[in-house]
Coordinates of C-alpha atoms (C1' of nucleotides) in Angstrom, one line a residue:
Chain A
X1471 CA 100.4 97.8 69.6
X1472 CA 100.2 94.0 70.2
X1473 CA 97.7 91.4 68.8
X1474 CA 96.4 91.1 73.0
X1475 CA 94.0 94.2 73.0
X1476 CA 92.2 93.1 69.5
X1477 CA 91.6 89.6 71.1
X1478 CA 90.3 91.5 74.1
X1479 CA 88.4 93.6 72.5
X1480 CA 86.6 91.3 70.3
X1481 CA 86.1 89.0 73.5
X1482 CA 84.0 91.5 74.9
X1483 CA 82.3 92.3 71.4
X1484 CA 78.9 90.7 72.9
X1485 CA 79.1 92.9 75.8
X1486 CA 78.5 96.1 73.6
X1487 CA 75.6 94.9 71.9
X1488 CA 73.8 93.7 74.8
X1489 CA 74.0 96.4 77.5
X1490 CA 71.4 98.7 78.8
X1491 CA 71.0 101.8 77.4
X1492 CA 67.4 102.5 77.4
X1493 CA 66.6 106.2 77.4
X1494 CA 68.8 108.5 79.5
X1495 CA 66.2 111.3 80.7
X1496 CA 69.3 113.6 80.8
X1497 CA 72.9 114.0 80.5
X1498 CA 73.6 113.4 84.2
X1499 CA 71.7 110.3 83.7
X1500 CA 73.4 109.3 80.7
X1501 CA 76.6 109.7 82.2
X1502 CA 76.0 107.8 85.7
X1503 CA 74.5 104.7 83.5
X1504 CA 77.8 104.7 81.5
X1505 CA 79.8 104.5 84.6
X1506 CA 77.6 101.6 85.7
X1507 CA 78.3 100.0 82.5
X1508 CA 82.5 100.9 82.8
X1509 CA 82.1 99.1 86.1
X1510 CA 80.1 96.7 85.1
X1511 CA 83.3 95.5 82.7
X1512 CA 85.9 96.3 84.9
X1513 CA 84.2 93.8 87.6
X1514 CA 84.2 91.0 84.7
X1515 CA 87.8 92.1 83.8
X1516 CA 89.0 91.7 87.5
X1517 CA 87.1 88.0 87.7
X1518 CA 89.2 87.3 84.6
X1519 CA 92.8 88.7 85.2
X1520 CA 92.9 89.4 88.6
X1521 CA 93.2 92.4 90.5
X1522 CA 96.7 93.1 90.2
X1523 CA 96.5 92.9 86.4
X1524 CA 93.7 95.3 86.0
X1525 CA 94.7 98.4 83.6
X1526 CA 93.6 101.7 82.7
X1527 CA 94.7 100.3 79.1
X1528 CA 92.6 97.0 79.4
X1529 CA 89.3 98.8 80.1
X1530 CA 89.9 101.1 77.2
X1531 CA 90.1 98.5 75.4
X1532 CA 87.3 96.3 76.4
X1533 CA 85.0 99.0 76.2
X1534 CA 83.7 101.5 72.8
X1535 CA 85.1 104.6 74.6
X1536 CA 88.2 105.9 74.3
X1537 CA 91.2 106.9 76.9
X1538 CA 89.9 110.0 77.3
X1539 CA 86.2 109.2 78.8
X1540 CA 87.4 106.7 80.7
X1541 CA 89.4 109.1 82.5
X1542 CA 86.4 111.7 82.7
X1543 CA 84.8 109.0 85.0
X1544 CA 87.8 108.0 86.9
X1545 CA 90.5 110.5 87.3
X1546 CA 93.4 107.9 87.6
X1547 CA 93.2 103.7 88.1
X1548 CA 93.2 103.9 92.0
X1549 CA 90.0 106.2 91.2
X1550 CA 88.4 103.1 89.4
X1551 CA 90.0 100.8 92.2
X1552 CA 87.8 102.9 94.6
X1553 CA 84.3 102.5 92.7
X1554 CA 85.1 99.0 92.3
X1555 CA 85.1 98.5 96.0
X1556 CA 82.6 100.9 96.3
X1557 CA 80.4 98.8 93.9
X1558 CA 81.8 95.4 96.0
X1559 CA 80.4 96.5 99.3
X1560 CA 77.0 97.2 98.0
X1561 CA 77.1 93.7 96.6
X1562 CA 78.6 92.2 100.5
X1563 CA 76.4 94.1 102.1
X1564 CA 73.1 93.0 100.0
X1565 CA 74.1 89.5 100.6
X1566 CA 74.5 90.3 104.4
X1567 CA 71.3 92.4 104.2
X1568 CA 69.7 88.7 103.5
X1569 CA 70.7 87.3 107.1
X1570 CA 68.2 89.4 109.1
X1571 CA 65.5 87.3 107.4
X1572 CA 67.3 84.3 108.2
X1573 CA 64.8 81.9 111.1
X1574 CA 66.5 81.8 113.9
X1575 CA 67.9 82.7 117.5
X1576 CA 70.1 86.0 117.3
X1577 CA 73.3 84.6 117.6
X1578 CA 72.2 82.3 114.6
X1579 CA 70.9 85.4 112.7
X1580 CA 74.5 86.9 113.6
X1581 CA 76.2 84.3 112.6
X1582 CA 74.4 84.2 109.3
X1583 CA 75.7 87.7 108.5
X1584 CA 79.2 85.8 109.0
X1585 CA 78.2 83.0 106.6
X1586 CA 77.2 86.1 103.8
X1587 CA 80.8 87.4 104.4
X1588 CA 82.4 84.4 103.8
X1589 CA 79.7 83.1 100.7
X1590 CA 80.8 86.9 99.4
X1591 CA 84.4 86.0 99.8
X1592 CA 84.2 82.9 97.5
X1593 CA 81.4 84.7 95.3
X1594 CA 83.5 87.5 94.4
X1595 CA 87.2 86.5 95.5
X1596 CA 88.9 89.6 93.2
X1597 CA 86.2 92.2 94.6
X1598 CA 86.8 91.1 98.3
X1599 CA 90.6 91.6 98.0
X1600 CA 89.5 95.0 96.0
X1601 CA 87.9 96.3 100.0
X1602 CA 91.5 95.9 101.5
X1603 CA 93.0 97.8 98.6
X1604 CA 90.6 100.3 98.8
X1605 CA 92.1 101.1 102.5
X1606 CA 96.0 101.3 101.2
X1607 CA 97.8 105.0 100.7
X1608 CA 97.9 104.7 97.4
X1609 CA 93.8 104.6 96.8
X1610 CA 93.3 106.6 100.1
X1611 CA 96.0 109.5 98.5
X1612 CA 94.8 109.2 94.4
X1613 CA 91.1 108.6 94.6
X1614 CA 89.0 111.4 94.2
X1615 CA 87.0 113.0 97.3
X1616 CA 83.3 112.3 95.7
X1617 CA 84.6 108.5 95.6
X1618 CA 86.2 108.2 99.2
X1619 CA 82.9 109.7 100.8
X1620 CA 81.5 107.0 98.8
X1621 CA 83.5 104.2 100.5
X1622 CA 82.8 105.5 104.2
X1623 CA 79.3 105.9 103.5
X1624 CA 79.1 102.4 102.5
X1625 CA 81.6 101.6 105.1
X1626 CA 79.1 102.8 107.9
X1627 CA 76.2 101.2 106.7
X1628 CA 77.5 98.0 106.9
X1629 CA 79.4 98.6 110.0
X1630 CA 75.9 99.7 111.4
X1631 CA 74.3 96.7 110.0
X1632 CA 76.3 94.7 112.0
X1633 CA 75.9 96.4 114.9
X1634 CA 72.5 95.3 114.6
X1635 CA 72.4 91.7 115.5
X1636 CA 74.4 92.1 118.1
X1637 CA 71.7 95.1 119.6
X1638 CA 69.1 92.3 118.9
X1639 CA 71.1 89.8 121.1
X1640 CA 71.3 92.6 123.5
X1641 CA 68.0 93.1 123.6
X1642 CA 66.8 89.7 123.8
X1643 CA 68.6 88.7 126.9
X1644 CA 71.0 86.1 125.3
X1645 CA 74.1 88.6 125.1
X1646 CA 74.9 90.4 128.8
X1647 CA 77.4 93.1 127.5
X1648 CA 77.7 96.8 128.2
X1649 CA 75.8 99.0 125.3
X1650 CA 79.0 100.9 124.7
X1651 CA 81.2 97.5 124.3
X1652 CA 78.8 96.8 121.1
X1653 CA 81.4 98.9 119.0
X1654 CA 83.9 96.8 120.4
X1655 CA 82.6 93.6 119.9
X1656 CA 81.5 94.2 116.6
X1657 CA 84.6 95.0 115.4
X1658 CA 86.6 92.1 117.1
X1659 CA 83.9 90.0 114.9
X1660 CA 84.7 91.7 111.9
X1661 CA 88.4 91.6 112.4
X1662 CA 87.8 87.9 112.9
X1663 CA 85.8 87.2 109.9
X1664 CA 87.9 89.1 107.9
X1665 CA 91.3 88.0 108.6
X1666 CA 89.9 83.8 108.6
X1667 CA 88.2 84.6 105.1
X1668 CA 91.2 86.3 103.8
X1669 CA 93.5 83.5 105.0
X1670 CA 91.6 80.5 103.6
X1671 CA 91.2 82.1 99.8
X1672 CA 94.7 83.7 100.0
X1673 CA 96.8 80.9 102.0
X1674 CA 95.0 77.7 101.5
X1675 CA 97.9 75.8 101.1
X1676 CA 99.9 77.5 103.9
X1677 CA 100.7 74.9 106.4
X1678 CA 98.7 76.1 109.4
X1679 CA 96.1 75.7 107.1
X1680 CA 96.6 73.2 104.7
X1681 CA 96.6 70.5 107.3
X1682 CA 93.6 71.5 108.5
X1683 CA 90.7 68.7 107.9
X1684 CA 87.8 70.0 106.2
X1685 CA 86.3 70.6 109.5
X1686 CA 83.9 73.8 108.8
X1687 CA 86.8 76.0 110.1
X1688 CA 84.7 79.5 109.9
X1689 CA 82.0 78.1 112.2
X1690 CA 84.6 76.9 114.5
X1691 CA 86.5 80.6 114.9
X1692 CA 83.1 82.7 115.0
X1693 CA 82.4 79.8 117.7
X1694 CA 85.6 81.0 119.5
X1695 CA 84.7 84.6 119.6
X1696 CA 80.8 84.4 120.1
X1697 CA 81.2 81.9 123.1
X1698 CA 84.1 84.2 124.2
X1699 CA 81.4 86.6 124.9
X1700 CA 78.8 84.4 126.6
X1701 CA 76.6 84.9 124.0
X1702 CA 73.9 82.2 125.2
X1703 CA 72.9 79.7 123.8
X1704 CA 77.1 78.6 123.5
X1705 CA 78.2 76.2 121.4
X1706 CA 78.4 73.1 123.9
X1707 CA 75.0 73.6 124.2
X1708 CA 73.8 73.9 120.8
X1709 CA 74.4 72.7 117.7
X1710 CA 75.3 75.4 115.3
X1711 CA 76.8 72.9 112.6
X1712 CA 73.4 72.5 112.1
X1713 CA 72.1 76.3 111.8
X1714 CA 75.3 76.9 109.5
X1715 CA 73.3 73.9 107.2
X1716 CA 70.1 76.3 107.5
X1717 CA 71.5 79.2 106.8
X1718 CA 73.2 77.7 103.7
X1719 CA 70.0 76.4 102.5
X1720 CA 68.7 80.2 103.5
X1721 CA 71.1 81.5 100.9
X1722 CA 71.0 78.4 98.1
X1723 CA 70.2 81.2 95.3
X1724 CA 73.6 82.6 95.8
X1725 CA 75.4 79.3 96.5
X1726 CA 74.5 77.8 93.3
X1727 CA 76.3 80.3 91.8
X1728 CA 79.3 78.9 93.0
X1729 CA 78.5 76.3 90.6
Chain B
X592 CA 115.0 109.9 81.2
X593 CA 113.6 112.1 84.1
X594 CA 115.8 113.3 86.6
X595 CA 114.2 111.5 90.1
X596 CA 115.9 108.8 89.0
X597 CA 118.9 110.4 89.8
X598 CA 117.4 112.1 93.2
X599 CA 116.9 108.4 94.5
X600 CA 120.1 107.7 93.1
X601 CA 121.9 110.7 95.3
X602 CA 120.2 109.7 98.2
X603 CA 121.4 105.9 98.5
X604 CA 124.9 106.7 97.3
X605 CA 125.3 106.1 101.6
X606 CA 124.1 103.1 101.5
X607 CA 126.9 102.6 98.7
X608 CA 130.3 103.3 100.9
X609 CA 129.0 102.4 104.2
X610 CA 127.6 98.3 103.0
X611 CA 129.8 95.3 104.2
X612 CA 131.4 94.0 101.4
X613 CA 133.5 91.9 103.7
X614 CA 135.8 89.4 102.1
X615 CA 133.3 86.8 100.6
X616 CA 134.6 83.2 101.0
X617 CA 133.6 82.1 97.4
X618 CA 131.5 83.0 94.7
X619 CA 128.4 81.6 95.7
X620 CA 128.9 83.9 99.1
X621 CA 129.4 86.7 97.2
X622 CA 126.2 86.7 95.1
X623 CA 124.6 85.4 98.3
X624 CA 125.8 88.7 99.9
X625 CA 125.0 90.9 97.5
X626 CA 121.4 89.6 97.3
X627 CA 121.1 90.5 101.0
X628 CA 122.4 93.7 99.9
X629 CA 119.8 95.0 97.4
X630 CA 117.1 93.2 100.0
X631 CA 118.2 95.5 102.4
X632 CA 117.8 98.4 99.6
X633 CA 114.5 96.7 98.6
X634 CA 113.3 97.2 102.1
X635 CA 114.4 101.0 102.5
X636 CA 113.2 101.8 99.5
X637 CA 109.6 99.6 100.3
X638 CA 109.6 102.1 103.6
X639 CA 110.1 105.0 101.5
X640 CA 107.6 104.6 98.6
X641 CA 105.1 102.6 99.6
X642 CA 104.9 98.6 98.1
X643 CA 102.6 100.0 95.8
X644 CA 105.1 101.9 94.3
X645 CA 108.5 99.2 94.6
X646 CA 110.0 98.9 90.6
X647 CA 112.3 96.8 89.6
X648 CA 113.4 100.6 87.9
X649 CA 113.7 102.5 91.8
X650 CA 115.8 98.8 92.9
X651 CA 118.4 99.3 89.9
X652 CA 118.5 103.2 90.1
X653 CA 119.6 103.1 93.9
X654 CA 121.3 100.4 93.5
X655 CA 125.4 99.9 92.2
X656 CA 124.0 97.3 89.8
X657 CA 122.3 96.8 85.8
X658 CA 119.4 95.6 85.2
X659 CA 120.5 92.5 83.8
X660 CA 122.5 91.9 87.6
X661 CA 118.9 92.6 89.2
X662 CA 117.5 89.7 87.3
X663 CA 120.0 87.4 88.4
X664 CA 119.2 87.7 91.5
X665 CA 115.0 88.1 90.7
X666 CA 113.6 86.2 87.9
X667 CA 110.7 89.0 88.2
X668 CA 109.6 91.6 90.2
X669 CA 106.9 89.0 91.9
X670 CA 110.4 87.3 92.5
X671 CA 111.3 89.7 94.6
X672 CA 108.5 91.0 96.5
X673 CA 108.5 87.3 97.6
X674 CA 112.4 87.9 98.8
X675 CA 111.0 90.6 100.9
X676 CA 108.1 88.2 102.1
X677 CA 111.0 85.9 103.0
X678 CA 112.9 88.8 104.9
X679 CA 110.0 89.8 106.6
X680 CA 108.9 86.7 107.9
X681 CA 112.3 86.1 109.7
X682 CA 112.2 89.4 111.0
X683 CA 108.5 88.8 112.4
X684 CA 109.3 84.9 113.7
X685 CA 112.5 87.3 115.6
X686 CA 109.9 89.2 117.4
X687 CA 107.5 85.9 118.3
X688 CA 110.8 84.2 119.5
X689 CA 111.4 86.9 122.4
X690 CA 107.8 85.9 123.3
X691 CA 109.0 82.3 124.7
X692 CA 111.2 84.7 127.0
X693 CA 108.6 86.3 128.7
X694 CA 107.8 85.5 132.3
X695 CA 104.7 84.6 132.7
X696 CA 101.8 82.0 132.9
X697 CA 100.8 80.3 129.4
X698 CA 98.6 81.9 128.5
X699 CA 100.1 85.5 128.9
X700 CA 103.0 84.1 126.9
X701 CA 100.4 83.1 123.9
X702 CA 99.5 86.8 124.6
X703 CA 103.1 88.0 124.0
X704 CA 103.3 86.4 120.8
X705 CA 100.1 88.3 119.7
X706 CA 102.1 91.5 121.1
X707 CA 105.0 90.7 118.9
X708 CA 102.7 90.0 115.9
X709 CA 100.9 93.1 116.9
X710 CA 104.3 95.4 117.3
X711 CA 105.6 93.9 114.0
X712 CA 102.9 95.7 111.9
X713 CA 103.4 98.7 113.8
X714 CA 107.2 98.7 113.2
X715 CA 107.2 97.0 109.2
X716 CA 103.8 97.8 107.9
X717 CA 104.9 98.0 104.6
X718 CA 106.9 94.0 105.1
X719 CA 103.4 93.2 107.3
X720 CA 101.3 93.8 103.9
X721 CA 104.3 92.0 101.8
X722 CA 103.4 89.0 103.4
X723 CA 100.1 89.0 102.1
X724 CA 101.0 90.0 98.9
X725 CA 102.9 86.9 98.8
X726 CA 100.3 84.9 98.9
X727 CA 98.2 86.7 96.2
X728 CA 98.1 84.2 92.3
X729 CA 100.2 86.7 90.9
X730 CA 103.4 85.9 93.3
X731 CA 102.3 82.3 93.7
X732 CA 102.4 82.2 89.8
X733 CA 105.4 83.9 88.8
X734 CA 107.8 83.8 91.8
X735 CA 110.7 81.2 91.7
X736 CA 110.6 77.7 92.9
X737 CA 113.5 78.0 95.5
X738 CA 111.6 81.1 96.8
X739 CA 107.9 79.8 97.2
X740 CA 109.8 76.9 98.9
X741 CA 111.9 79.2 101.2
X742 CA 108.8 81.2 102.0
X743 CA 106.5 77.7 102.7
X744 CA 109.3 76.9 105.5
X745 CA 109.0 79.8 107.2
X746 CA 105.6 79.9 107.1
X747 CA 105.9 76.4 108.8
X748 CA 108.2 77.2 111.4
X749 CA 105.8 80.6 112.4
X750 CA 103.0 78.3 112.4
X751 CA 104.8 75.8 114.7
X752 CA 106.2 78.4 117.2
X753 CA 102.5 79.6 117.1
X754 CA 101.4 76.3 118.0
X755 CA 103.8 75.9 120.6
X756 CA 102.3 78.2 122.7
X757 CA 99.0 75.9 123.0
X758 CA 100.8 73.3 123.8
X759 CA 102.2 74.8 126.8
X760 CA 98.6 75.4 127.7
X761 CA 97.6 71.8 127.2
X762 CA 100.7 70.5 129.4
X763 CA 100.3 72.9 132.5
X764 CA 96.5 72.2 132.0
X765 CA 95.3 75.7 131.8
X766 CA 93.7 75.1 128.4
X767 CA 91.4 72.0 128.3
X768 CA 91.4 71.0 124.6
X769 CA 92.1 68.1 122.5
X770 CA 95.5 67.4 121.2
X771 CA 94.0 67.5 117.8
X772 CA 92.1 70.8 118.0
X773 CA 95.6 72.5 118.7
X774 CA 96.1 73.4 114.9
X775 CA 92.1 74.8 114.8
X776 CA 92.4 76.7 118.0
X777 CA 96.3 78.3 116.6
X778 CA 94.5 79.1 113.1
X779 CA 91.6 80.6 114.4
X780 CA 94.3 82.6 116.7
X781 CA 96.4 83.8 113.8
X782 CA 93.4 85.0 112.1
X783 CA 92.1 86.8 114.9
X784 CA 95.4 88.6 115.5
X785 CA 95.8 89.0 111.2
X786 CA 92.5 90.3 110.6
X787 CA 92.2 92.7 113.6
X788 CA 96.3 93.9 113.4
X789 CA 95.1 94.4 108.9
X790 CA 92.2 96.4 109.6
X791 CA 93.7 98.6 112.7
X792 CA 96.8 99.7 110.3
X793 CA 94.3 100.1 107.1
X794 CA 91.1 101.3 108.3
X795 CA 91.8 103.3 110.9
X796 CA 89.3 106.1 109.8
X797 CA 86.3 103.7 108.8
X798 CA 83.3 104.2 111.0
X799 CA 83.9 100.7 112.5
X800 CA 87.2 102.1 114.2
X801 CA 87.1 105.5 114.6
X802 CA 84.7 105.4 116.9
X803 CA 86.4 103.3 119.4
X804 CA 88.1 104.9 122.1
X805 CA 92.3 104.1 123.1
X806 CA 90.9 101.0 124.6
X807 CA 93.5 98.6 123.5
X808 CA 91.5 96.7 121.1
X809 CA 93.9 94.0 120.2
X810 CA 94.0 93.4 123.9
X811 CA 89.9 93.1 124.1
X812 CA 89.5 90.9 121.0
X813 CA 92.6 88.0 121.9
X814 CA 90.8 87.9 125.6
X815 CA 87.8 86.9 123.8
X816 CA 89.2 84.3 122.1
X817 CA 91.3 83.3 124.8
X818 CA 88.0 83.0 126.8
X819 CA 86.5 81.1 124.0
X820 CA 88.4 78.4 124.0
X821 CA 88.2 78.6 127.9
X822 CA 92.0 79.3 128.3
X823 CA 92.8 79.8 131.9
X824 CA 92.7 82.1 134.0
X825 CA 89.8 83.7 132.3
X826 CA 89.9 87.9 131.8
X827 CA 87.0 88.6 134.1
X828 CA 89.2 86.7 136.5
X829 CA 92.9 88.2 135.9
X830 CA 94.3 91.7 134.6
X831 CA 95.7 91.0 131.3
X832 CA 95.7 94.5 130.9
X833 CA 98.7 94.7 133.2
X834 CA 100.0 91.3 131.5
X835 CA 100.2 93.5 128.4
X836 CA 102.2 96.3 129.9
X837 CA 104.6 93.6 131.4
X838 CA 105.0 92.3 127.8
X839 CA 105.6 95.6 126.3
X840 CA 108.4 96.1 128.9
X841 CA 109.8 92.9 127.8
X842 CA 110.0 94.1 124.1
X843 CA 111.2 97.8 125.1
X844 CA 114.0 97.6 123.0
X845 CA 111.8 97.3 120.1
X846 CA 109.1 99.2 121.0
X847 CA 112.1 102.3 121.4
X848 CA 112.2 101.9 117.1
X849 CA 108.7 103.0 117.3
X850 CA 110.2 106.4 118.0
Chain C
dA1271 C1' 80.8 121.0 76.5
dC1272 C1' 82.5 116.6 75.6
dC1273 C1' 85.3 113.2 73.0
dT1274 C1' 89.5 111.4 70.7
dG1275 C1' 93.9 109.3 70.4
dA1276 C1' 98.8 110.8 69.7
dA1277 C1' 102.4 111.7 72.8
dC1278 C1' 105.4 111.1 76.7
dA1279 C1' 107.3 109.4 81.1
dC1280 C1' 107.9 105.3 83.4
dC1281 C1' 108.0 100.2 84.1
dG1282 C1' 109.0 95.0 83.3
dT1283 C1' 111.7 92.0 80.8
dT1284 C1' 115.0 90.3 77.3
dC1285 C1' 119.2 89.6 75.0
dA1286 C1' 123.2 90.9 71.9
dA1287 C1' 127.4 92.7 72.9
dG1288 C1' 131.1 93.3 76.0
dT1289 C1' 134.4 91.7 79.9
Chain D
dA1251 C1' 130.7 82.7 83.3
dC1252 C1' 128.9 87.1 84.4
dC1253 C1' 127.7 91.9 83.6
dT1254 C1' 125.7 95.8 80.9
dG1255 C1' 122.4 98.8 79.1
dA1256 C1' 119.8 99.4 74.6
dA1257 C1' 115.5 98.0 73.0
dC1258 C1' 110.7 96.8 73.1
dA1259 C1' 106.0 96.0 74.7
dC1260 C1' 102.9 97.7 77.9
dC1261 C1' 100.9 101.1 81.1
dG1262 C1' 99.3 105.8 83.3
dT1263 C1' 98.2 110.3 82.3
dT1264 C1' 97.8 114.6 79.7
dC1265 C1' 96.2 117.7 76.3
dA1266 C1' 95.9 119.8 71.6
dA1267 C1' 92.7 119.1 68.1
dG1268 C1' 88.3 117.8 66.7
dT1269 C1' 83.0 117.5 67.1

DNA sequence: ACCTGAACACCGTTCAAGT
DNA sequence: ACCTGAACACCGTTCAAGT
């Protein structure tokens, strides 16, 4: 056995003297806290070796339980995959919880919920990319059941979340769709979001993007697809460079911990 | 050494007798050749198992080569996912080509390319997620120099076909933008197009998608983009639903591998 | 009942020996 | 010069033995 896990181990030596275990009231308890704490680790051993080099082995290792309990939690790695992106939504949609307090006209409050997406993106690059795994065979065919009910329910409540602003914009007079088109619209803003925050972390230095200027190029594509639907007031007639400056000020807690 | 190895073995022996091993012209052909060979094994094999599940093990057992010949060819199994990246791009830029074909005003055109795009990930989802697997540290990191470069120019010449279409829409004065905001307006296009084909192929079951009916919902979220940017004829003013039938016609031949 | 770690199949990569 | 496959470190998963 190489030299690699010993310097892992004792890297995360501080850990194991410093987490939480304050009185289980009783064995189921004692066991859901541990799993926190096993995901708790994993998430920092994701931040620090990337997704892709995340193993079974390398959480053994950096925690005091052996093979065996790791594998009571997780019945195989794309079972640990799951919770991690189970654990990764609940962080997005907290963040995105935080725009419906945000001041502002609805399509500002809805375009706040876009600037929690993207401030989650850069937060927690390894855990967004950890979502889209979460949707492949692989995790869809290995994970257990208990964990994949997990995922949707999360899934729903943020989809639902969404939903919301544009219901308020709905209501308000400012968006003039169909009820029923909500579902649509909502997810063309998702798909939107998503692929733009997944192309500027993951292909930065890709051409099309590269020679981009540093132009705030979110703004600019939710502009697309929110003035695309009418939603009033559009952006010739407003200036939402300016809201986006709000809403980051709205959000400073979380942006300083980009550092 | 279990015997699956020899099951995948078995099957490919087709592939063995039936591959064009056609009088190579020099040496540097023939390794050329041979590389497109076990790319076109890689890609079977990708097809069959899942990209998840690609070794460097599976590529050697099916195909007539050692290890050691593999990794000639590959520096590293990141090496050669980025081959396929390579591969799949020129198949994909095949598909948006045909799209310059297609008779129509400029903006439907701009809409064919999001067809191809669209019927690409239907026909190669495992070579569609490649692509962004590519672009993940892990590739960037370990793949070879020649390759990242190979990869960057096609990558280029996508985004320039891509922008292309814009142009067109500039010139015949359709689409009222600045010269400049051509490379905005074709990013926030290609993410649109990414984000929604991504999540259509890999969460089809969340809430978020399920519950939209056979609408065609690549369809409703380019028109909103379209219209966003104010791209002429509008689609409260033209059927672009019929636009999209015409296109599919014009890519029947590859819409028949769809089976 | 729950935990442990040895054991095994599989995988990525290297390199001495062969042609 | 190029090819081969044995060898090794690492990884996922299981399960007999221990508490």
């Amino acid at each position: 056995m190489g030299c690699w896990l010993n310097r892992l181990r004792e890297k995360y030596q501080r850990h194991c003297d410093s987490v939480d275990r304050s009185s289980p009231r009783n064995k189921a308890e004692k066991i859901l806290q541990r799993e926190q704490e096993l995901l708790q680790l994993a998430h920092q051993l994701v931040d620090e070796v990337g997704l892709n080099n995340l193993t079974m082995e390398k959480l053994v290792a950096v925690s005091p339980y052996s093979k065996g309990t790791i594998y009571n939690h997780f019945c195989c790695k794309e079972d640990l995959l799951a919770a991690l992106g189970v654990h990764s939504m609940g962080l997005c949609s907290e963040l995105m919880l935080k725009a419906q307090s945000f001041a502002g006209n609805s399509r500002e409050q809805a375009l706040a919920v876009h600037y929690a997406y993207h401030l989650y993106g850069l937060l927690e690059p390894a855990l967004y990319m950890c979502v889209l795994n979460c949707k492949t065979p692989s995790v869809q065919e290995k994970a257990s059941k208990q964990r994949l009910e997990q995922l949707e329910k999360v899934d729903k409540q943020i989809a639902q979340l969404c939903d919301s602003f544009f219901q308020k914009g709905l209501e308000d007079g400012s968006l003039r769709i169909a009820q029923q088109d909500i579902a649509y619209v909502s997810f063309a803003n998702w798909a939107c979001s998503f692929g733009t925050n997944l192309l500027l972390q993951n292909a930065a230095e890709s051409f099309a993007i590269s020679r981009l200027t540093e132009t705030n190029r979110v703004l600019f594509n939710i502009n697309l697809m929110f003035d695309g639907m009418g939603w009033q007031p559009v952006s010739t007639d407003y200036d939402y460079q300016q809201s986006w400056q709000k809403i980051e000020l709205h959000f400073a807690d979380y942006v300083a911990m980009l550092n």
